[in-house]
Amino acid sequence: MRIKNIKIYFIKKKKYESTHPIPTFYKKGFVFIKLISDDNIEGFGEPSPYITNPKKLIKIIEKVYFKYFQKKNLNIHYVKKLKKENKNSLLNLLLPAFDQAIFEIYSKEKNISVSRILNKKPLSNLNFYASGGMFFDGDNYQKILNEAINSKKEGYLGYKYRPLLPKSNLSHQQRMKNPPPIDIRALENFSSKLRSKLGPEFKIMIDLGCRCKNIKETKYLFEMFKEHNYYFIEEPFKRNFKSYKILDNIQTKINIAGGEHINNIQQFYSWNKKGHLNFFQPDTNLMLFNEINLMVNKIGYEKIILHNWCNKINFLTNINFAFSLKKKVLIEKNIIPNPYDKFFNIGKQEVKNGKIDFKDTIGYGLSIKDSKKQNLEIYEKNL
């Protein structure tokens, strides 16, 4: 396989307003790539939109492409080797998108899906939990309750929400740097109602967004979550080992999930060694397929919950990887309406009744729709 050129895309909604908190890239837009081989076979890749702003991201992609990919003879092991040999953090953050694209080109050459490249006998279906529950302070928790009840009706295995957010300090980076406080009493009252309405078996999860502040507050919250049988709490503390030392003073045991920020296998080994996390949440927009396989082999399928929050390319790379596993893992499904979903055509690969069945497509089964009527700013650079 020889790479002839790359197309870099940036798309952004011309006007996007929301009365609820949203993922940052909904408003700022996102970047994706398409690699083209000498045989004119195309492969899509989507980097994490949280690496840096789109303008800088495009420039970094150009440099990475010219240095490591242009006119190179590649195989599906090339990116794995490149990441192993290179310590440049920005390069490594971008390599998963190139890995995605190369795997798609290779699978199209073989006329099969990426899942079948990763494993000749993919799983027949996958299950999801619904990930939503983003509302402002001042909104009624009833809105989250309605969303949770609807998720159960739609067949999802569980539902994850976030404590109400203030109307300021809402970017992803700001929330990580300076997490807002939680109205604990309101959250406690809602948790009781939520479990009562959803029944004892339905999985309830919460993303705390690093918002636990001290030992007293954390103890109270953990006891409350355990009482209402939460399946896991996600990122209760800031993303560093020092913040998680607070667990040494907490007697209440409850499952903790995290790791969506992990972008190389050594980071995973370090977090796993510390023993703070019961579930890891890798994503194919930050980790190579090979790296997540190493994670699965190290800790087992039951401890992997696939993070799945971004756009359609990333959604398809995640589910193709998940189909290739020998056993099912739990997968996140962002249920907050995405303004860019209609930009792509993914055929019949939609989630229905909380699950998706394997479709024997070629590559990822993805194409770009006619976007003229979608009120989008579209930038395309062909190198």
GROMACS .gro file of C-alpha atoms in nm:
model
  383
    1MET     CA    1   0.000   0.000   0.000
    2ARG     CA    2   0.138   0.339  -0.099
    3ILE     CA    3  -0.021   0.668   0.013
    4LYS     CA    4  -0.065   0.914  -0.273
    5ASN     CA    5  -0.230   1.207  -0.099
    6ILE     CA    6  -0.444   1.321   0.192
    7LYS     CA    7  -0.760   1.530   0.217
    8ILE     CA    8  -0.807   1.721   0.541
    9TYR     CA    9  -1.160   1.836   0.625
   10PHE     CA   10  -1.293   2.082   0.877
   11ILE     CA   11  -1.668   2.119   0.917
   12LYS     CA   12  -1.856   2.356   1.140
   13LYS     CA   13  -2.220   2.449   1.179
   14LYS     CA   14  -2.270   2.807   1.058
   15LYS     CA   15  -2.513   2.882   1.337
   16TYR     CA   16  -2.545   2.651   1.632
   17GLU     CA   17  -2.729   2.736   1.951
   18SER     CA   18  -2.841   2.510   2.232
   19THR     CA   19  -3.040   2.563   2.550
   20HIS     CA   20  -2.844   2.275   2.710
   21PRO     CA   21  -2.473   2.206   2.767
   22ILE     CA   22  -2.313   2.042   2.464
   23PRO     CA   23  -1.983   1.877   2.370
   24THR     CA   24  -1.745   2.160   2.277
   25PHE     CA   25  -1.693   2.043   1.919
   26TYR     CA   26  -2.065   2.072   1.841
   27LYS     CA   27  -2.016   2.448   1.824
   28LYS     CA   28  -1.647   2.474   1.727
   29GLY     CA   29  -1.656   2.207   1.456
   30PHE     CA   30  -1.424   1.912   1.404
   31VAL     CA   31  -1.149   1.782   1.176
   32PHE     CA   32  -1.118   1.451   0.995
   33ILE     CA   33  -0.893   1.306   0.726
   34LYS     CA   34  -0.912   1.089   0.420
   35LEU     CA   35  -0.599   0.908   0.300
   36ILE     CA   36  -0.587   0.803  -0.066
   37SER     CA   37  -0.368   0.522  -0.196
   38ASP     CA   38  -0.198   0.494  -0.536
   39ASP     CA   39  -0.492   0.274  -0.637
   40ASN     CA   40  -0.732   0.559  -0.543
   41ILE     CA   41  -0.870   0.368  -0.245
   42GLU     CA   42  -0.981   0.600   0.035
   43GLY     CA   43  -0.967   0.557   0.410
   44PHE     CA   44  -1.128   0.782   0.673
   45GLY     CA   45  -0.980   0.880   1.009
   46GLU     CA   46  -1.106   1.104   1.291
   47PRO     CA   47  -0.869   1.244   1.556
   48SER     CA   48  -1.000   1.345   1.896
   49PRO     CA   49  -1.147   1.698   1.874
   50TYR     CA   50  -0.997   1.774   2.217
   51ILE     CA   51  -0.630   1.755   2.109
   52THR     CA   52  -0.615   2.124   2.018
   53ASN     CA   53  -0.818   2.382   1.825
   54PRO     CA   54  -0.908   2.293   1.463
   55LYS     CA   55  -0.671   2.545   1.301
   56LYS     CA   56  -0.368   2.410   1.486
   57LEU     CA   57  -0.484   2.053   1.438
   58ILE     CA   58  -0.488   2.094   1.059
   59LYS     CA   59  -0.132   2.229   1.059
   60ILE     CA   60  -0.007   1.941   1.275
   61ILE     CA   61  -0.181   1.686   1.051
   62GLU     CA   62  -0.003   1.837   0.747
   63LYS     CA   63   0.338   1.806   0.912
   64VAL     CA   64   0.273   1.450   1.027
   65TYR     CA   65   0.151   1.347   0.683
   66PHE     CA   66   0.450   1.492   0.493
   67LYS     CA   67   0.705   1.347   0.734
   68TYR     CA   68   0.565   1.001   0.797
   69PHE     CA   69   0.304   0.905   0.537
   70GLN     CA   70   0.339   1.079   0.199
   71LYS     CA   71   0.451   0.833  -0.071
   72LYS     CA   72   0.538   0.573   0.193
   73ASN     CA   73   0.487   0.203   0.139
   74LEU     CA   74   0.275   0.100   0.437
   75ASN     CA   75   0.107  -0.200   0.591
   76ILE     CA   76  -0.137  -0.229   0.880
   77HIS     CA   77   0.152  -0.261   1.128
   78TYR     CA   78   0.322   0.064   1.021
   79VAL     CA   79   0.148   0.299   1.266
   80LYS     CA   80   0.194   0.059   1.558
   81LYS     CA   81   0.568   0.053   1.492
   82LEU     CA   82   0.583   0.430   1.441
   83LYS     CA   83   0.410   0.502   1.770
   84LYS     CA   84   0.630   0.255   1.956
   85GLU     CA   85   0.949   0.418   1.825
   86ASN     CA   86   0.843   0.782   1.860
   87LYS     CA   87   0.796   0.977   2.183
   88ASN     CA   88   0.652   1.294   2.028
   89SER     CA   89   0.325   1.347   2.216
   90LEU     CA   90   0.143   1.545   1.944
   91LEU     CA   91   0.237   1.290   1.681
   92ASN     CA   92   0.112   1.007   1.900
   93LEU     CA   93  -0.217   1.185   1.964
   94LEU     CA   94  -0.277   1.199   1.588
   95LEU     CA   95  -0.160   0.852   1.492
   96PRO     CA   96  -0.489   0.674   1.575
   97ALA     CA   97  -0.666   0.872   1.298
   98PHE     CA   98  -0.401   0.759   1.048
   99ASP     CA   99  -0.429   0.404   1.183
  100GLN     CA  100  -0.805   0.413   1.124
  101ALA     CA  101  -0.758   0.532   0.766
  102ILE     CA  102  -0.490   0.276   0.680
  103PHE     CA  103  -0.700  -0.009   0.814
  104GLU     CA  104  -0.990   0.104   0.599
  105ILE     CA  105  -0.778   0.120   0.284
  106TYR     CA  106  -0.639  -0.226   0.357
  107SER     CA  107  -0.988  -0.369   0.421
  108LYS     CA  108  -1.120  -0.216   0.096
  109GLU     CA  109  -0.834  -0.379  -0.092
  110LYS     CA  110  -0.951  -0.711   0.056
  111ASN     CA  111  -1.318  -0.621  -0.008
  112ILE     CA  112  -1.418  -0.685   0.355
  113SER     CA  113  -1.497  -0.484   0.668
  114VAL     CA  114  -1.235  -0.353   0.908
  115SER     CA  115  -1.386  -0.587   1.168
  116ARG     CA  116  -1.290  -0.885   0.955
  117ILE     CA  117  -0.937  -0.754   0.914
  118LEU     CA  118  -0.908  -0.744   1.291
  119ASN     CA  119  -1.082  -1.080   1.338
  120LYS     CA  120  -1.214  -1.312   1.065
  121LYS     CA  121  -1.512  -1.409   1.283
  122PRO     CA  122  -1.662  -1.090   1.430
  123LEU     CA  123  -1.933  -1.082   1.694
  124SER     CA  124  -2.292  -1.084   1.570
  125ASN     CA  125  -2.417  -0.782   1.769
  126LEU     CA  126  -2.318  -0.522   2.027
  127ASN     CA  127  -2.496  -0.359   2.321
  128PHE     CA  128  -2.482   0.004   2.429
  129TYR     CA  129  -2.558   0.221   2.726
  130ALA     CA  130  -2.713   0.563   2.662
  131SER     CA  131  -2.491   0.858   2.749
  132GLY     CA  132  -2.677   1.187   2.792
  133GLY     CA  133  -2.798   1.386   3.088
  134MET     CA  134  -2.632   1.722   3.020
  135PHE     CA  135  -2.848   2.005   3.155
  136PHE     CA  136  -2.793   2.345   3.316
  137ASP     CA  137  -2.842   2.448   3.676
  138GLY     CA  138  -3.194   2.584   3.693
  139ASP     CA  139  -3.326   2.304   3.477
  140ASN     CA  140  -3.540   2.046   3.648
  141TYR     CA  141  -3.389   1.702   3.709
  142GLN     CA  142  -3.717   1.576   3.565
  143LYS     CA  143  -3.567   1.628   3.218
  144ILE     CA  144  -3.290   1.382   3.299
  145LEU     CA  145  -3.542   1.139   3.444
  146ASN     CA  146  -3.749   1.153   3.123
  147GLU     CA  147  -3.437   1.091   2.915
  148ALA     CA  148  -3.339   0.795   3.134
  149ILE     CA  149  -3.686   0.637   3.115
  150ASN     CA  150  -3.686   0.681   2.737
  151SER     CA  151  -3.340   0.519   2.712
  152LYS     CA  152  -3.468   0.214   2.895
  153LYS     CA  153  -3.770   0.195   2.663
  154GLU     CA  154  -3.536   0.212   2.363
  155GLY     CA  155  -3.352  -0.098   2.480
  156TYR     CA  156  -3.026   0.043   2.614
  157LEU     CA  157  -2.858  -0.161   2.890
  158GLY     CA  158  -2.811   0.147   3.104
  159TYR     CA  159  -2.804   0.525   3.124
  160LYS     CA  160  -2.532   0.773   3.222
  161TYR     CA  161  -2.588   1.135   3.314
  162ARG     CA  162  -2.400   1.434   3.456
  163PRO     CA  163  -2.486   1.648   3.760
  164LEU     CA  164  -2.643   1.979   3.655
  165LEU     CA  165  -2.386   2.223   3.513
  166PRO     CA  166  -2.353   2.601   3.564
  167LYS     CA  167  -2.419   2.826   3.266
  168SER     CA  168  -2.059   2.950   3.274
  169ASN     CA  169  -1.730   2.758   3.255
  170LEU     CA  170  -1.869   2.508   3.008
  171SER     CA  171  -1.588   2.419   2.773
  172HIS     CA  172  -1.440   2.072   2.813
  173GLN     CA  173  -1.098   2.215   2.901
  174GLN     CA  174  -1.243   2.458   3.155
  175ARG     CA  175  -1.446   2.187   3.327
  176MET     CA  176  -1.137   1.967   3.359
  177LYS     CA  177  -0.921   2.253   3.490
  178ASN     CA  178  -1.175   2.403   3.729
  179PRO     CA  179  -1.459   2.156   3.797
  180PRO     CA  180  -1.778   2.323   3.922
  181PRO     CA  181  -1.934   2.222   4.257
  182ILE     CA  182  -2.222   1.975   4.288
  183ASP     CA  183  -2.557   2.036   4.460
  184ILE     CA  184  -2.534   1.714   4.662
  185ARG     CA  185  -2.881   1.725   4.818
  186ALA     CA  186  -3.052   1.774   4.483
  187LEU     CA  187  -2.845   1.491   4.335
  188GLU     CA  188  -2.931   1.262   4.625
  189ASN     CA  189  -3.305   1.325   4.592
  190PHE     CA  190  -3.285   1.266   4.218
  191SER     CA  191  -3.087   0.942   4.258
  192SER     CA  192  -3.358   0.797   4.478
  193LYS     CA  193  -3.627   0.885   4.225
  194LEU     CA  194  -3.415   0.759   3.933
  195ARG     CA  195  -3.362   0.414   4.083
  196SER     CA  196  -3.727   0.390   4.182
  197LYS     CA  197  -3.845   0.466   3.827
  198LEU     CA  198  -3.592   0.249   3.643
  199GLY     CA  199  -3.608  -0.060   3.861
  200PRO     CA  200  -3.331  -0.262   4.030
  201GLU     CA  201  -3.170  -0.423   3.722
  202PHE     CA  202  -3.122  -0.130   3.485
  203LYS     CA  203  -2.766   0.008   3.495
  204ILE     CA  204  -2.732   0.366   3.621
  205MET     CA  205  -2.403   0.550   3.579
  206ILE     CA  206  -2.288   0.904   3.648
  207ASP     CA  207  -2.004   1.110   3.503
  208LEU     CA  208  -1.886   1.336   3.785
  209GLY     CA  209  -1.646   1.525   3.558
  210CYS     CA  210  -1.372   1.546   3.826
  211ARG     CA  211  -1.606   1.742   4.056
  212CYS     CA  212  -1.541   1.574   4.395
  213LYS     CA  213  -1.367   1.833   4.612
  214ASN     CA  214  -1.281   1.679   4.950
  215ILE     CA  215  -1.294   1.363   5.164
  216LYS     CA  216  -1.617   1.451   5.347
  217GLU     CA  217  -1.810   1.522   5.026
  218THR     CA  218  -1.668   1.216   4.852
  219LYS     CA  219  -1.758   0.982   5.138
  220TYR     CA  220  -2.116   1.106   5.138
  221LEU     CA  221  -2.152   1.073   4.760
  222PHE     CA  222  -1.998   0.724   4.747
  223GLU     CA  223  -2.234   0.598   5.018
  224MET     CA  224  -2.531   0.748   4.835
  225PHE     CA  225  -2.429   0.599   4.499
  226LYS     CA  226  -2.378   0.258   4.658
  227GLU     CA  227  -2.720   0.275   4.825
  228HIS     CA  228  -2.885   0.337   4.488
  229ASN     CA  229  -2.678   0.068   4.316
  230TYR     CA  230  -2.491   0.280   4.062
  231TYR     CA  231  -2.301   0.058   3.818
  232PHE     CA  232  -2.006   0.298   3.812
  233ILE     CA  233  -1.910   0.656   3.879
  234GLU     CA  234  -1.689   0.814   3.615
  235GLU     CA  235  -1.396   1.042   3.688
  236PRO     CA  236  -1.480   1.156   4.042
  237PHE     CA  237  -1.140   1.330   4.067
  238LYS     CA  238  -0.898   1.519   3.847
  239ARG     CA  239  -0.697   1.308   3.603
  240ASN     CA  240  -0.381   1.252   3.808
  241PHE     CA  241  -0.262   0.996   4.059
  242LYS     CA  242  -0.235   1.253   4.339
  243SER     CA  243  -0.608   1.334   4.322
  244TYR     CA  244  -0.698   0.966   4.349
  245LYS     CA  245  -0.502   0.929   4.675
  246ILE     CA  246  -0.824   1.042   4.845
  247LEU     CA  247  -0.950   0.685   4.793
  248ASP     CA  248  -0.713   0.573   5.070
  249ASN     CA  249  -0.951   0.745   5.314
  250ILE     CA  250  -1.276   0.613   5.165
  251GLN     CA  251  -1.415   0.287   5.306
  252THR     CA  252  -1.719   0.262   5.077
  253LYS     CA  253  -1.630   0.054   4.772
  254ILE     CA  254  -1.796   0.142   4.443
  255ASN     CA  255  -1.687   0.089   4.083
  256ILE     CA  256  -1.489   0.377   3.937
  257ALA     CA  257  -1.448   0.426   3.563
  258GLY     CA  258  -1.198   0.646   3.382
  259GLY     CA  259  -0.919   0.654   3.130
  260GLU     CA  260  -1.086   0.819   2.831
  261HIS     CA  261  -0.785   1.054   2.828
  262ILE     CA  262  -0.529   0.772   2.804
  263ASN     CA  263  -0.345   0.791   2.472
  264ASN     CA  264  -0.069   0.532   2.494
  265ILE     CA  265  -0.022   0.188   2.640
  266GLN     CA  266   0.234   0.299   2.900
  267GLN     CA  267  -0.017   0.541   3.051
  268PHE     CA  268  -0.261   0.252   3.078
  269TYR     CA  269  -0.002   0.031   3.252
  270SER     CA  270   0.068   0.310   3.502
  271TRP     CA  271  -0.300   0.364   3.584
  272ASN     CA  272  -0.367  -0.008   3.604
  273LYS     CA  273  -0.074  -0.057   3.842
  274LYS     CA  274  -0.215   0.206   4.079
  275GLY     CA  275  -0.542   0.012   4.104
  276HIS     CA  276  -0.768   0.318   4.121
  277LEU     CA  277  -0.997   0.221   3.831
  278ASN     CA  278  -1.238  -0.073   3.810
  279PHE     CA  279  -1.328   0.004   3.447
  280PHE     CA  280  -1.113   0.154   3.172
  281GLN     CA  281  -1.273   0.361   2.893
  282PRO     CA  282  -1.040   0.361   2.590
  283ASP     CA  283  -1.132   0.517   2.257
  284THR     CA  284  -0.999   0.444   1.908
  285ASN     CA  285  -0.951   0.818   1.848
  286LEU     CA  286  -0.669   0.821   2.106
  287MET     CA  287  -0.554   0.458   2.118
  288LEU     CA  288  -0.455   0.228   1.834
  289PHE     CA  289  -0.658  -0.089   1.775
  290ASN     CA  290  -0.350  -0.285   1.882
  291GLU     CA  291  -0.314  -0.090   2.207
  292ILE     CA  292  -0.674  -0.147   2.313
  293ASN     CA  293  -0.629  -0.516   2.237
  294LEU     CA  294  -0.331  -0.514   2.475
  295MET     CA  295  -0.554  -0.355   2.739
  296VAL     CA  296  -0.821  -0.621   2.691
  297ASN     CA  297  -0.563  -0.899   2.716
  298LYS     CA  298  -0.421  -0.747   3.035
  299ILE     CA  299  -0.739  -0.684   3.237
  300GLY     CA  300  -1.017  -0.879   3.060
  301TYR     CA  301  -1.327  -0.788   2.862
  302GLU     CA  302  -1.544  -0.721   3.165
  303LYS     CA  303  -1.323  -0.426   3.270
  304ILE     CA  304  -1.332  -0.248   2.934
  305ILE     CA  305  -1.609   0.003   2.859
  306LEU     CA  306  -1.552   0.161   2.520
  307HIS     CA  307  -1.566   0.541   2.522
  308ASN     CA  308  -1.769   0.649   2.218
  309TRP     CA  309  -1.856   1.017   2.223
  310CYS     CA  310  -1.750   1.188   1.901
  311ASN     CA  311  -1.862   1.178   1.536
  312LYS     CA  312  -1.961   0.912   1.284
  313ILE     CA  313  -1.612   0.810   1.173
  314ASN     CA  314  -1.505   0.756   1.531
  315PHE     CA  315  -1.832   0.574   1.603
  316LEU     CA  316  -1.762   0.330   1.318
  317THR     CA  317  -1.398   0.274   1.413
  318ASN     CA  318  -1.510   0.196   1.768
  319ILE     CA  319  -1.781  -0.050   1.671
  320ASN     CA  320  -1.562  -0.221   1.411
  321PHE     CA  321  -1.305  -0.276   1.684
  322ALA     CA  322  -1.573  -0.395   1.927
  323PHE     CA  323  -1.715  -0.641   1.671
  324SER     CA  324  -1.366  -0.786   1.629
  325LEU     CA  325  -1.338  -0.889   1.995
  326LYS     CA  326  -1.403  -1.243   2.114
  327LYS     CA  327  -1.646  -1.127   2.383
  328LYS     CA  328  -1.876  -0.829   2.416
  329VAL     CA  329  -1.771  -0.515   2.598
  330LEU     CA  330  -2.008  -0.242   2.712
  331ILE     CA  331  -2.011   0.056   2.472
  332GLU     CA  332  -2.114   0.416   2.525
  333LYS     CA  333  -2.362   0.577   2.285
  334ASN     CA  334  -2.385   0.956   2.287
  335ILE     CA  335  -2.758   1.032   2.265
  336ILE     CA  336  -2.721   1.412   2.256
  337PRO     CA  337  -2.828   1.510   1.900
  338ASN     CA  338  -2.516   1.571   1.692
  339PRO     CA  339  -2.532   1.853   1.431
  340TYR     CA  340  -2.285   1.666   1.205
  341ASP     CA  341  -2.455   1.328   1.185
  342LYS     CA  342  -2.634   1.416   0.860
  343PHE     CA  343  -2.303   1.500   0.692
  344PHE     CA  344  -2.224   1.129   0.674
  345ASN     CA  345  -2.396   0.827   0.533
  346ILE     CA  346  -2.330   0.509   0.731
  347GLY     CA  347  -2.587   0.290   0.561
  348LYS     CA  348  -2.770   0.056   0.796
  349GLN     CA  349  -2.514   0.076   1.074
  350GLU     CA  350  -2.738   0.259   1.319
  351VAL     CA  351  -2.817   0.168   1.678
  352LYS     CA  352  -3.168   0.023   1.713
  353ASN     CA  353  -3.328  -0.109   2.031
  354GLY     CA  354  -3.009  -0.028   2.220
  355LYS     CA  355  -2.789  -0.252   2.006
  356ILE     CA  356  -2.636  -0.290   1.662
  357ASP     CA  357  -2.610  -0.601   1.448
  358PHE     CA  358  -2.302  -0.682   1.244
  359LYS     CA  359  -2.329  -0.568   0.882
  360ASP     CA  360  -2.076  -0.716   0.640
  361THR     CA  361  -1.981  -0.382   0.482
  362ILE     CA  362  -1.661  -0.293   0.300
  363GLY     CA  363  -1.424  -0.079   0.507
  364TYR     CA  364  -1.628   0.121   0.755
  365GLY     CA  365  -1.923   0.155   0.517
  366LEU     CA  366  -1.899   0.533   0.536
  367SER     CA  367  -1.945   0.806   0.278
  368ILE     CA  368  -1.999   1.184   0.271
  369LYS     CA  369  -2.344   1.305   0.178
  370ASP     CA  370  -2.428   1.601  -0.041
  371SER     CA  371  -2.377   1.875   0.216
  372LYS     CA  372  -2.497   2.183   0.026
  373LYS     CA  373  -2.822   2.215   0.222
  374GLN     CA  374  -2.682   2.142   0.568
  375ASN     CA  375  -2.587   2.498   0.670
  376LEU     CA  376  -2.224   2.400   0.724
  377GLU     CA  377  -1.891   2.573   0.681
  378ILE     CA  378  -1.676   2.317   0.499
  379TYR     CA  379  -1.300   2.347   0.454
  380GLU     CA  380  -1.119   2.091   0.243
  381LYS     CA  381  -0.743   2.079   0.185
  382ASN     CA  382  -0.597   1.838  -0.068
  383LEU     CA  383  -0.226   1.763  -0.027
   0.00000   0.00000   0.00000
